Amino acid sequence: MTSAQPALRNLAITAASLAAAAGIGFAASVNYKKFRRRIAENAVVLNQTLPINSKWWRDHAKEKGELLYVAIGDSAAQGIGASAPNRGYVGLLADHIRLATGRTVRVLNLSVSGATVELAVRDQLPRFVKLSPDVVTVAIGANDIANWDPVVFESGIREIFATLPPYAIVADLPCFHLPPNERKVAVANQIVRHVAAEYGLTVAPLHATTKRQGLRSVATQFANDMFHPNDRGYRVWAEAFLPALSADLAERFPQAHADDLSAQVASLTESVSGQN
């Protein structure tokens, strides 16, 4: 009996350890399921904003502007996850265009939430070809990763890029952080950059810009559905476009600031003269 006691003691310790591990594993499993359920519930709530954002962009598309900015994209272009539609990257870029050129801007946001490259060709390109935009941005393809087909993706990207003016700025896909998705994104971005080079289009480095934010960005730059950016995340998206956009605006609208400043000086001079 005495010789058997260590074995029994070890068996008891092992059983207790296994029970504790099982308890921890069960708790972790329950917590994970709760987390997934909460994310799903948040996604449902966020999806309720889809028609709200879409209507907001349709209503504001009626506003007149000296410059026409057209955006092709998906729910990110719609600003889903932001505190207001115009706090998405399209709204932020529109504000930058106004400031950089000193001109009024009409924004025509052709994007559709949930759009893949193939759906953008079907739904957005027919409207785009009827327009004569001054500024164009394209950010599409993130929704293709779920059901990844590189052949379909490249075919759609080619069709879109072939329709764009040479000053259009196209973004590669953002960083997904998770290795399985990142492998698909790497292939998608190779296609985007290769086709963009063929058509002489500038690529906004959205992937590199979002990747630099690191995994901590999941907690600080994403909306409650853990998929769409929040206000802070959309500022990062806008930053990916800004260098190329600023350079393009300076080249094609070089007199905008000077003309605006001259007008302000002339107005001020007249006002002062009238008071004397």
PDB file of C-alpha atoms in Angstrom:
ATOM      1  CA  MET A   1       0.000   0.000   0.000  1.00  0.00           C
ATOM      2  CA  THR A   2       2.805   2.384   0.889  1.00  0.00           C
ATOM      3  CA  SER A   3       4.539   1.902  -2.494  1.00  0.00           C
ATOM      4  CA  ALA A   4       1.323   2.659  -4.287  1.00  0.00           C
ATOM      5  CA  GLN A   5       0.741   5.996  -2.566  1.00  0.00           C
ATOM      6  CA  PRO A   6       3.124   8.077  -4.811  1.00  0.00           C
ATOM      7  CA  ALA A   7       1.464   6.631  -7.893  1.00  0.00           C
ATOM      8  CA  LEU A   8      -1.981   7.408  -6.523  1.00  0.00           C
ATOM      9  CA  ARG A   9      -0.830  10.898  -5.546  1.00  0.00           C
ATOM     10  CA  ASN A  10       0.565  11.508  -9.057  1.00  0.00           C
ATOM     11  CA  LEU A  11      -2.633  10.193 -10.577  1.00  0.00           C
ATOM     12  CA  ALA A  12      -4.676  12.536  -8.395  1.00  0.00           C
ATOM     13  CA  ILE A  13      -2.469  15.512  -9.310  1.00  0.00           C
ATOM     14  CA  THR A  14      -2.714  14.635 -13.010  1.00  0.00           C
ATOM     15  CA  ALA A  15      -6.482  14.283 -12.795  1.00  0.00           C
ATOM     16  CA  ALA A  16      -6.759  17.601 -10.993  1.00  0.00           C
ATOM     17  CA  SER A  17      -4.545  19.282 -13.577  1.00  0.00           C
ATOM     18  CA  LEU A  18      -6.585  17.852 -16.421  1.00  0.00           C
ATOM     19  CA  ALA A  19      -9.792  18.954 -14.724  1.00  0.00           C
ATOM     20  CA  ALA A  20      -8.397  22.463 -14.225  1.00  0.00           C
ATOM     21  CA  ALA A  21      -7.207  22.605 -17.820  1.00  0.00           C
ATOM     22  CA  ALA A  22     -10.578  21.374 -19.008  1.00  0.00           C
ATOM     23  CA  GLY A  23     -12.263  24.023 -16.877  1.00  0.00           C
ATOM     24  CA  ILE A  24     -10.049  26.754 -18.287  1.00  0.00           C
ATOM     25  CA  GLY A  25     -10.595  25.449 -21.811  1.00  0.00           C
ATOM     26  CA  PHE A  26     -14.343  25.355 -21.287  1.00  0.00           C
ATOM     27  CA  ALA A  27     -14.341  28.894 -19.886  1.00  0.00           C
ATOM     28  CA  ALA A  28     -12.238  30.097 -22.799  1.00  0.00           C
ATOM     29  CA  SER A  29     -14.589  28.373 -25.218  1.00  0.00           C
ATOM     30  CA  VAL A  30     -17.623  29.988 -23.578  1.00  0.00           C
ATOM     31  CA  ASN A  31     -15.952  33.406 -23.610  1.00  0.00           C
ATOM     32  CA  TYR A  32     -14.984  33.017 -27.258  1.00  0.00           C
ATOM     33  CA  LYS A  33     -18.529  32.042 -28.169  1.00  0.00           C
ATOM     34  CA  LYS A  34     -19.822  35.089 -26.282  1.00  0.00           C
ATOM     35  CA  PHE A  35     -17.291  37.266 -28.096  1.00  0.00           C
ATOM     36  CA  ARG A  36     -18.325  35.884 -31.487  1.00  0.00           C
ATOM     37  CA  ARG A  37     -21.996  36.363 -30.613  1.00  0.00           C
ATOM     38  CA  ARG A  38     -21.359  39.962 -29.558  1.00  0.00           C
ATOM     39  CA  ILE A  39     -19.453  40.644 -32.790  1.00  0.00           C
ATOM     40  CA  ALA A  40     -22.326  39.169 -34.797  1.00  0.00           C
ATOM     41  CA  GLU A  41     -24.823  41.330 -32.919  1.00  0.00           C
ATOM     42  CA  ASN A  42     -22.686  44.422 -33.509  1.00  0.00           C
ATOM     43  CA  ALA A  43     -22.491  43.579 -37.201  1.00  0.00           C
ATOM     44  CA  VAL A  44     -26.290  43.432 -37.371  1.00  0.00           C
ATOM     45  CA  VAL A  45     -26.518  46.867 -35.759  1.00  0.00           C
ATOM     46  CA  LEU A  46     -23.901  48.268 -38.107  1.00  0.00           C
ATOM     47  CA  ASN A  47     -25.662  46.777 -41.124  1.00  0.00           C
ATOM     48  CA  GLN A  48     -28.661  48.918 -40.240  1.00  0.00           C
ATOM     49  CA  THR A  49     -26.587  51.956 -41.196  1.00  0.00           C
ATOM     50  CA  LEU A  50     -26.117  50.732 -44.787  1.00  0.00           C
ATOM     51  CA  PRO A  51     -29.251  52.416 -46.207  1.00  0.00           C
ATOM     52  CA  ILE A  52     -28.608  55.503 -44.057  1.00  0.00           C
ATOM     53  CA  ASN A  53     -25.123  56.001 -45.468  1.00  0.00           C
ATOM     54  CA  SER A  54     -26.246  55.235 -48.992  1.00  0.00           C
ATOM     55  CA  LYS A  55     -29.019  57.832 -48.784  1.00  0.00           C
ATOM     56  CA  TRP A  56     -26.621  60.385 -47.300  1.00  0.00           C
ATOM     57  CA  TRP A  57     -24.288  60.067 -50.287  1.00  0.00           C
ATOM     58  CA  ARG A  58     -27.165  60.160 -52.779  1.00  0.00           C
ATOM     59  CA  ASP A  59     -28.544  63.315 -51.200  1.00  0.00           C
ATOM     60  CA  HIS A  60     -25.164  65.078 -51.129  1.00  0.00           C
ATOM     61  CA  ALA A  61     -24.423  64.050 -54.708  1.00  0.00           C
ATOM     62  CA  LYS A  62     -26.995  66.655 -55.722  1.00  0.00           C
ATOM     63  CA  GLU A  63     -24.828  69.464 -54.376  1.00  0.00           C
ATOM     64  CA  LYS A  64     -23.008  71.510 -56.991  1.00  0.00           C
ATOM     65  CA  GLY A  65     -19.252  71.881 -57.065  1.00  0.00           C
ATOM     66  CA  GLU A  66     -16.506  73.242 -59.264  1.00  0.00           C
ATOM     67  CA  LEU A  67     -14.753  69.880 -59.147  1.00  0.00           C
ATOM     68  CA  LEU A  68     -16.309  66.421 -59.423  1.00  0.00           C
ATOM     69  CA  TYR A  69     -14.834  63.684 -57.212  1.00  0.00           C
ATOM     70  CA  VAL A  70     -16.008  60.156 -58.031  1.00  0.00           C
ATOM     71  CA  ALA A  71     -15.350  57.164 -55.770  1.00  0.00           C
ATOM     72  CA  ILE A  72     -15.614  53.501 -56.744  1.00  0.00           C
ATOM     73  CA  GLY A  73     -15.607  50.984 -53.926  1.00  0.00           C
ATOM     74  CA  ASP A  74     -17.488  49.039 -51.270  1.00  0.00           C
ATOM     75  CA  SER A  75     -18.735  49.645 -47.735  1.00  0.00           C
ATOM     76  CA  ALA A  76     -15.459  51.323 -46.747  1.00  0.00           C
ATOM     77  CA  ALA A  77     -16.078  53.996 -49.378  1.00  0.00           C
ATOM     78  CA  GLN A  78     -19.573  54.346 -47.947  1.00  0.00           C
ATOM     79  CA  GLY A  79     -18.006  55.078 -44.569  1.00  0.00           C
ATOM     80  CA  ILE A  80     -19.646  52.175 -42.748  1.00  0.00           C
ATOM     81  CA  GLY A  81     -18.275  52.078 -39.196  1.00  0.00           C
ATOM     82  CA  ALA A  82     -17.542  55.810 -39.029  1.00  0.00           C
ATOM     83  CA  SER A  83     -19.519  58.092 -36.737  1.00  0.00           C
ATOM     84  CA  ALA A  84     -20.921  59.838 -39.840  1.00  0.00           C
ATOM     85  CA  PRO A  85     -20.762  58.958 -43.564  1.00  0.00           C
ATOM     86  CA  ASN A  86     -18.461  61.861 -44.407  1.00  0.00           C
ATOM     87  CA  ARG A  87     -15.978  60.737 -41.743  1.00  0.00           C
ATOM     88  CA  GLY A  88     -15.078  57.763 -43.889  1.00  0.00           C
ATOM     89  CA  TYR A  89     -12.043  58.080 -46.145  1.00  0.00           C
ATOM     90  CA  VAL A  90     -14.064  59.422 -49.100  1.00  0.00           C
ATOM     91  CA  GLY A  91     -15.398  62.288 -47.011  1.00  0.00           C
ATOM     92  CA  LEU A  92     -11.939  63.024 -45.627  1.00  0.00           C
ATOM     93  CA  LEU A  93     -10.415  63.070 -49.113  1.00  0.00           C
ATOM     94  CA  ALA A  94     -13.182  65.368 -50.339  1.00  0.00           C
ATOM     95  CA  ASP A  95     -12.335  67.797 -47.527  1.00  0.00           C
ATOM     96  CA  HIS A  96      -8.682  67.645 -48.536  1.00  0.00           C
ATOM     97  CA  ILE A  97      -9.532  68.406 -52.162  1.00  0.00           C
ATOM     98  CA  ARG A  98     -11.466  71.479 -51.071  1.00  0.00           C
ATOM     99  CA  LEU A  99      -8.613  72.718 -48.914  1.00  0.00           C
ATOM    100  CA  ALA A 100      -5.880  71.910 -51.433  1.00  0.00           C
ATOM    101  CA  THR A 101      -7.604  73.523 -54.404  1.00  0.00           C
ATOM    102  CA  GLY A 102      -9.690  76.237 -52.782  1.00  0.00           C
ATOM    103  CA  ARG A 103     -12.620  75.056 -54.888  1.00  0.00           C
ATOM    104  CA  THR A 104     -16.020  73.591 -54.127  1.00  0.00           C
ATOM    105  CA  VAL A 105     -16.330  69.846 -54.638  1.00  0.00           C
ATOM    106  CA  ARG A 106     -19.243  67.673 -55.629  1.00  0.00           C
ATOM    107  CA  VAL A 107     -18.826  64.074 -54.483  1.00  0.00           C
ATOM    108  CA  LEU A 108     -20.445  61.253 -56.424  1.00  0.00           C
ATOM    109  CA  ASN A 109     -19.921  58.108 -54.386  1.00  0.00           C
ATOM    110  CA  LEU A 110     -20.716  55.171 -56.651  1.00  0.00           C
ATOM    111  CA  SER A 111     -19.672  52.601 -54.056  1.00  0.00           C
ATOM    112  CA  VAL A 112     -22.014  49.839 -52.908  1.00  0.00           C
ATOM    113  CA  SER A 113     -21.728  48.055 -49.572  1.00  0.00           C
ATOM    114  CA  GLY A 114     -20.723  44.434 -50.028  1.00  0.00           C
ATOM    115  CA  ALA A 115     -19.404  45.007 -53.532  1.00  0.00           C
ATOM    116  CA  THR A 116     -16.805  42.675 -54.965  1.00  0.00           C
ATOM    117  CA  VAL A 117     -14.686  43.545 -57.993  1.00  0.00           C
ATOM    118  CA  GLU A 118     -17.117  41.647 -60.189  1.00  0.00           C
ATOM    119  CA  LEU A 119     -20.117  43.504 -58.754  1.00  0.00           C
ATOM    120  CA  ALA A 120     -18.339  46.843 -59.162  1.00  0.00           C
ATOM    121  CA  VAL A 121     -17.942  46.081 -62.861  1.00  0.00           C
ATOM    122  CA  ARG A 122     -21.622  45.243 -63.105  1.00  0.00           C
ATOM    123  CA  ASP A 123     -23.107  48.038 -60.981  1.00  0.00           C
ATOM    124  CA  GLN A 124     -20.641  50.925 -60.798  1.00  0.00           C
ATOM    125  CA  LEU A 125     -18.791  51.038 -64.121  1.00  0.00           C
ATOM    126  CA  PRO A 126     -21.928  51.652 -66.240  1.00  0.00           C
ATOM    127  CA  ARG A 127     -22.538  54.824 -64.217  1.00  0.00           C
ATOM    128  CA  PHE A 128     -18.889  55.808 -64.155  1.00  0.00           C
ATOM    129  CA  VAL A 129     -18.393  55.785 -67.936  1.00  0.00           C
ATOM    130  CA  LYS A 130     -21.068  58.481 -68.314  1.00  0.00           C
ATOM    131  CA  LEU A 131     -19.131  60.911 -66.097  1.00  0.00           C
ATOM    132  CA  SER A 132     -16.237  63.321 -66.563  1.00  0.00           C
ATOM    133  CA  PRO A 133     -14.688  63.413 -63.089  1.00  0.00           C
ATOM    134  CA  ASP A 134     -11.823  65.643 -62.004  1.00  0.00           C
ATOM    135  CA  VAL A 135     -10.707  63.286 -59.223  1.00  0.00           C
ATOM    136  CA  VAL A 136     -11.154  59.503 -59.034  1.00  0.00           C
ATOM    137  CA  THR A 137     -10.340  57.014 -56.289  1.00  0.00           C
ATOM    138  CA  VAL A 138     -10.844  53.251 -56.364  1.00  0.00           C
ATOM    139  CA  ALA A 139     -10.642  50.918 -53.363  1.00  0.00           C
ATOM    140  CA  ILE A 140     -12.239  47.570 -54.111  1.00  0.00           C
ATOM    141  CA  GLY A 141     -11.452  43.911 -53.529  1.00  0.00           C
ATOM    142  CA  ALA A 142     -11.604  43.287 -49.787  1.00  0.00           C
ATOM    143  CA  ASN A 143     -14.889  41.418 -50.175  1.00  0.00           C
ATOM    144  CA  ASP A 144     -13.301  39.131 -52.770  1.00  0.00           C
ATOM    145  CA  ILE A 145     -11.046  37.523 -50.158  1.00  0.00           C
ATOM    146  CA  ALA A 146     -13.875  35.506 -48.560  1.00  0.00           C
ATOM    147  CA  ASN A 147     -14.489  33.551 -51.772  1.00  0.00           C
ATOM    148  CA  TRP A 148     -11.111  34.112 -53.360  1.00  0.00           C
ATOM    149  CA  ASP A 149     -10.803  33.501 -57.107  1.00  0.00           C
ATOM    150  CA  PRO A 150      -7.712  35.184 -58.574  1.00  0.00           C
ATOM    151  CA  VAL A 151      -8.889  34.696 -62.164  1.00  0.00           C
ATOM    152  CA  VAL A 152     -12.226  36.440 -61.558  1.00  0.00           C
ATOM    153  CA  PHE A 153     -10.465  39.113 -59.502  1.00  0.00           C
ATOM    154  CA  GLU A 154      -7.903  39.958 -62.182  1.00  0.00           C
ATOM    155  CA  SER A 155     -10.525  39.989 -64.923  1.00  0.00           C
ATOM    156  CA  GLY A 156     -12.605  42.517 -62.985  1.00  0.00           C
ATOM    157  CA  ILE A 157      -9.614  44.647 -62.004  1.00  0.00           C
ATOM    158  CA  ARG A 158      -8.546  44.854 -65.643  1.00  0.00           C
ATOM    159  CA  GLU A 159     -12.001  45.942 -66.727  1.00  0.00           C
ATOM    160  CA  ILE A 160     -12.170  48.646 -64.047  1.00  0.00           C
ATOM    161  CA  PHE A 161      -8.649  49.974 -64.547  1.00  0.00           C
ATOM    162  CA  ALA A 162      -9.054  50.092 -68.329  1.00  0.00           C
ATOM    163  CA  THR A 163     -11.958  52.516 -67.856  1.00  0.00           C
ATOM    164  CA  LEU A 164     -10.186  54.925 -65.513  1.00  0.00           C
ATOM    165  CA  PRO A 165      -8.547  58.230 -66.493  1.00  0.00           C
ATOM    166  CA  PRO A 166      -4.739  58.343 -66.059  1.00  0.00           C
ATOM    167  CA  TYR A 167      -4.985  60.518 -62.944  1.00  0.00           C
ATOM    168  CA  ALA A 168      -7.167  58.028 -61.052  1.00  0.00           C
ATOM    169  CA  ILE A 169      -5.690  56.732 -57.804  1.00  0.00           C
ATOM    170  CA  VAL A 170      -6.289  53.062 -57.027  1.00  0.00           C
ATOM    171  CA  ALA A 171      -5.624  51.466 -53.642  1.00  0.00           C
ATOM    172  CA  ASP A 172      -4.324  48.001 -53.013  1.00  0.00           C
ATOM    173  CA  LEU A 173      -6.143  45.889 -50.435  1.00  0.00           C
ATOM    174  CA  PRO A 174      -5.734  46.713 -46.730  1.00  0.00           C
ATOM    175  CA  CYS A 175      -3.895  44.507 -44.262  1.00  0.00           C
ATOM    176  CA  PHE A 176      -6.069  41.705 -42.841  1.00  0.00           C
ATOM    177  CA  HIS A 177      -3.437  40.770 -40.207  1.00  0.00           C
ATOM    178  CA  LEU A 178      -4.492  37.088 -40.148  1.00  0.00           C
ATOM    179  CA  PRO A 179      -2.017  34.897 -42.104  1.00  0.00           C
ATOM    180  CA  PRO A 180      -4.574  32.860 -44.127  1.00  0.00           C
ATOM    181  CA  ASN A 181      -6.208  36.035 -45.431  1.00  0.00           C
ATOM    182  CA  GLU A 182      -2.903  37.841 -45.849  1.00  0.00           C
ATOM    183  CA  ARG A 183      -1.685  35.160 -48.254  1.00  0.00           C
ATOM    184  CA  LYS A 184      -4.694  35.827 -50.474  1.00  0.00           C
ATOM    185  CA  VAL A 185      -4.274  39.582 -50.079  1.00  0.00           C
ATOM    186  CA  ALA A 186      -0.638  39.302 -51.207  1.00  0.00           C
ATOM    187  CA  VAL A 187      -1.759  37.695 -54.479  1.00  0.00           C
ATOM    188  CA  ALA A 188      -4.553  40.248 -54.922  1.00  0.00           C
ATOM    189  CA  ASN A 189      -2.169  43.158 -54.391  1.00  0.00           C
ATOM    190  CA  GLN A 190       0.331  41.747 -56.869  1.00  0.00           C
ATOM    191  CA  ILE A 191      -2.489  41.755 -59.413  1.00  0.00           C
ATOM    192  CA  VAL A 192      -3.546  45.300 -58.498  1.00  0.00           C
ATOM    193  CA  ARG A 193      -0.022  46.692 -58.820  1.00  0.00           C
ATOM    194  CA  HIS A 194       0.743  44.800 -62.026  1.00  0.00           C
ATOM    195  CA  VAL A 195      -2.448  45.872 -63.808  1.00  0.00           C
ATOM    196  CA  ALA A 196      -2.129  49.434 -62.503  1.00  0.00           C
ATOM    197  CA  ALA A 197       1.383  49.616 -63.949  1.00  0.00           C
ATOM    198  CA  GLU A 198       0.066  48.431 -67.315  1.00  0.00           C
ATOM    199  CA  TYR A 199      -2.423  51.297 -67.392  1.00  0.00           C
ATOM    200  CA  GLY A 200      -0.099  53.877 -65.841  1.00  0.00           C
ATOM    201  CA  LEU A 201      -2.213  54.323 -62.719  1.00  0.00           C
ATOM    202  CA  THR A 202      -0.938  55.414 -59.301  1.00  0.00           C
ATOM    203  CA  VAL A 203      -1.395  52.924 -56.466  1.00  0.00           C
ATOM    204  CA  ALA A 204      -2.154  54.203 -52.974  1.00  0.00           C
ATOM    205  CA  PRO A 205      -0.256  51.930 -50.511  1.00  0.00           C
ATOM    206  CA  LEU A 206      -3.245  51.033 -48.352  1.00  0.00           C
ATOM    207  CA  HIS A 207      -1.817  47.663 -47.333  1.00  0.00           C
ATOM    208  CA  ALA A 208       1.513  49.044 -46.141  1.00  0.00           C
ATOM    209  CA  THR A 209      -0.195  51.943 -44.360  1.00  0.00           C
ATOM    210  CA  THR A 210      -2.640  49.728 -42.466  1.00  0.00           C
ATOM    211  CA  LYS A 211      -0.034  47.046 -41.756  1.00  0.00           C
ATOM    212  CA  ARG A 212       2.183  49.609 -40.024  1.00  0.00           C
ATOM    213  CA  GLN A 213      -0.590  50.119 -37.461  1.00  0.00           C
ATOM    214  CA  GLY A 214       0.017  46.593 -36.150  1.00  0.00           C
ATOM    215  CA  LEU A 215      -2.343  44.227 -34.367  1.00  0.00           C
ATOM    216  CA  ARG A 216      -3.148  46.923 -31.805  1.00  0.00           C
ATOM    217  CA  SER A 217      -5.154  48.647 -34.523  1.00  0.00           C
ATOM    218  CA  VAL A 218      -7.794  45.901 -34.220  1.00  0.00           C
ATOM    219  CA  ALA A 219      -8.676  47.331 -30.809  1.00  0.00           C
ATOM    220  CA  THR A 220      -8.291  51.014 -31.674  1.00  0.00           C
ATOM    221  CA  GLN A 221      -9.076  51.505 -35.365  1.00  0.00           C
ATOM    222  CA  PHE A 222     -11.983  49.150 -36.027  1.00  0.00           C
ATOM    223  CA  ALA A 223     -15.705  49.501 -35.495  1.00  0.00           C
ATOM    224  CA  ASN A 224     -17.635  47.155 -33.186  1.00  0.00           C
ATOM    225  CA  ASP A 225     -18.006  44.520 -35.904  1.00  0.00           C
ATOM    226  CA  MET A 226     -14.188  44.151 -35.956  1.00  0.00           C
ATOM    227  CA  PHE A 227     -14.223  44.457 -39.756  1.00  0.00           C
ATOM    228  CA  HIS A 228     -14.959  48.025 -40.802  1.00  0.00           C
ATOM    229  CA  PRO A 229     -12.701  50.915 -39.754  1.00  0.00           C
ATOM    230  CA  ASN A 230     -13.864  53.485 -37.238  1.00  0.00           C
ATOM    231  CA  ASP A 231     -13.125  57.224 -37.456  1.00  0.00           C
ATOM    232  CA  ARG A 232      -9.490  56.682 -36.506  1.00  0.00           C
ATOM    233  CA  GLY A 233      -9.137  53.806 -38.936  1.00  0.00           C
ATOM    234  CA  TYR A 234     -10.567  55.835 -41.797  1.00  0.00           C
ATOM    235  CA  ARG A 235      -8.035  58.583 -41.123  1.00  0.00           C
ATOM    236  CA  VAL A 236      -5.365  55.952 -41.705  1.00  0.00           C
ATOM    237  CA  TRP A 237      -7.058  54.956 -44.974  1.00  0.00           C
ATOM    238  CA  ALA A 238      -7.116  58.597 -46.066  1.00  0.00           C
ATOM    239  CA  GLU A 239      -3.425  58.931 -45.232  1.00  0.00           C
ATOM    240  CA  ALA A 240      -2.675  56.170 -47.729  1.00  0.00           C
ATOM    241  CA  PHE A 241      -4.202  58.282 -50.518  1.00  0.00           C
ATOM    242  CA  LEU A 242      -2.997  61.729 -49.479  1.00  0.00           C
ATOM    243  CA  PRO A 243       0.574  61.827 -50.876  1.00  0.00           C
ATOM    244  CA  ALA A 244      -0.537  60.798 -54.367  1.00  0.00           C
ATOM    245  CA  LEU A 245      -3.686  62.916 -54.217  1.00  0.00           C
ATOM    246  CA  SER A 246      -1.830  66.008 -53.055  1.00  0.00           C
ATOM    247  CA  ALA A 247       0.780  65.647 -55.799  1.00  0.00           C
ATOM    248  CA  ASP A 248      -1.909  65.179 -58.446  1.00  0.00           C
ATOM    249  CA  LEU A 249      -3.928  68.194 -57.290  1.00  0.00           C
ATOM    250  CA  ALA A 250      -0.826  70.402 -57.193  1.00  0.00           C
ATOM    251  CA  GLU A 251       0.021  69.403 -60.752  1.00  0.00           C
ATOM    252  CA  ARG A 252      -3.412  69.689 -62.334  1.00  0.00           C
ATOM    253  CA  PHE A 253      -4.798  72.610 -60.327  1.00  0.00           C
ATOM    254  CA  PRO A 254      -1.634  74.640 -59.598  1.00  0.00           C
ATOM    255  CA  GLN A 255      -3.315  78.046 -59.657  1.00  0.00           C
ATOM    256  CA  ALA A 256      -6.140  77.195 -57.305  1.00  0.00           C
ATOM    257  CA  HIS A 257      -4.489  78.517 -54.151  1.00  0.00           C
ATOM    258  CA  ALA A 258      -3.102  81.599 -55.882  1.00  0.00           C
ATOM    259  CA  ASP A 259      -6.422  82.476 -57.460  1.00  0.00           C
ATOM    260  CA  ASP A 260      -8.243  82.003 -54.178  1.00  0.00           C
ATOM    261  CA  LEU A 261      -5.707  84.120 -52.297  1.00  0.00           C
ATOM    262  CA  SER A 262      -5.845  86.864 -54.932  1.00  0.00           C
ATOM    263  CA  ALA A 263      -9.614  86.962 -54.697  1.00  0.00           C
ATOM    264  CA  GLN A 264      -9.455  87.259 -50.918  1.00  0.00           C
ATOM    265  CA  VAL A 265      -6.857  90.053 -51.152  1.00  0.00           C
ATOM    266  CA  ALA A 266      -8.916  91.911 -53.757  1.00  0.00           C
ATOM    267  CA  SER A 267     -12.039  91.591 -51.635  1.00  0.00           C
ATOM    268  CA  LEU A 268     -10.198  92.806 -48.540  1.00  0.00           C
ATOM    269  CA  THR A 269      -8.707  95.737 -50.485  1.00  0.00           C
ATOM    270  CA  GLU A 270     -12.132  96.798 -51.741  1.00  0.00           C
ATOM    271  CA  SER A 271     -13.548  96.546 -48.243  1.00  0.00           C
ATOM    272  CA  VAL A 272     -10.789  98.687 -46.779  1.00  0.00           C
ATOM    273  CA  SER A 273     -11.109 101.236 -49.617  1.00  0.00           C
ATOM    274  CA  GLY A 274     -14.803 101.494 -49.020  1.00  0.00           C
ATOM    275  CA  GLN A 275     -14.246 102.322 -45.345  1.00  0.00           C
ATOM    276  CA  ASN A 276     -11.757 105.140 -46.093  1.00  0.00           C
TER     277      ASN A 276
END
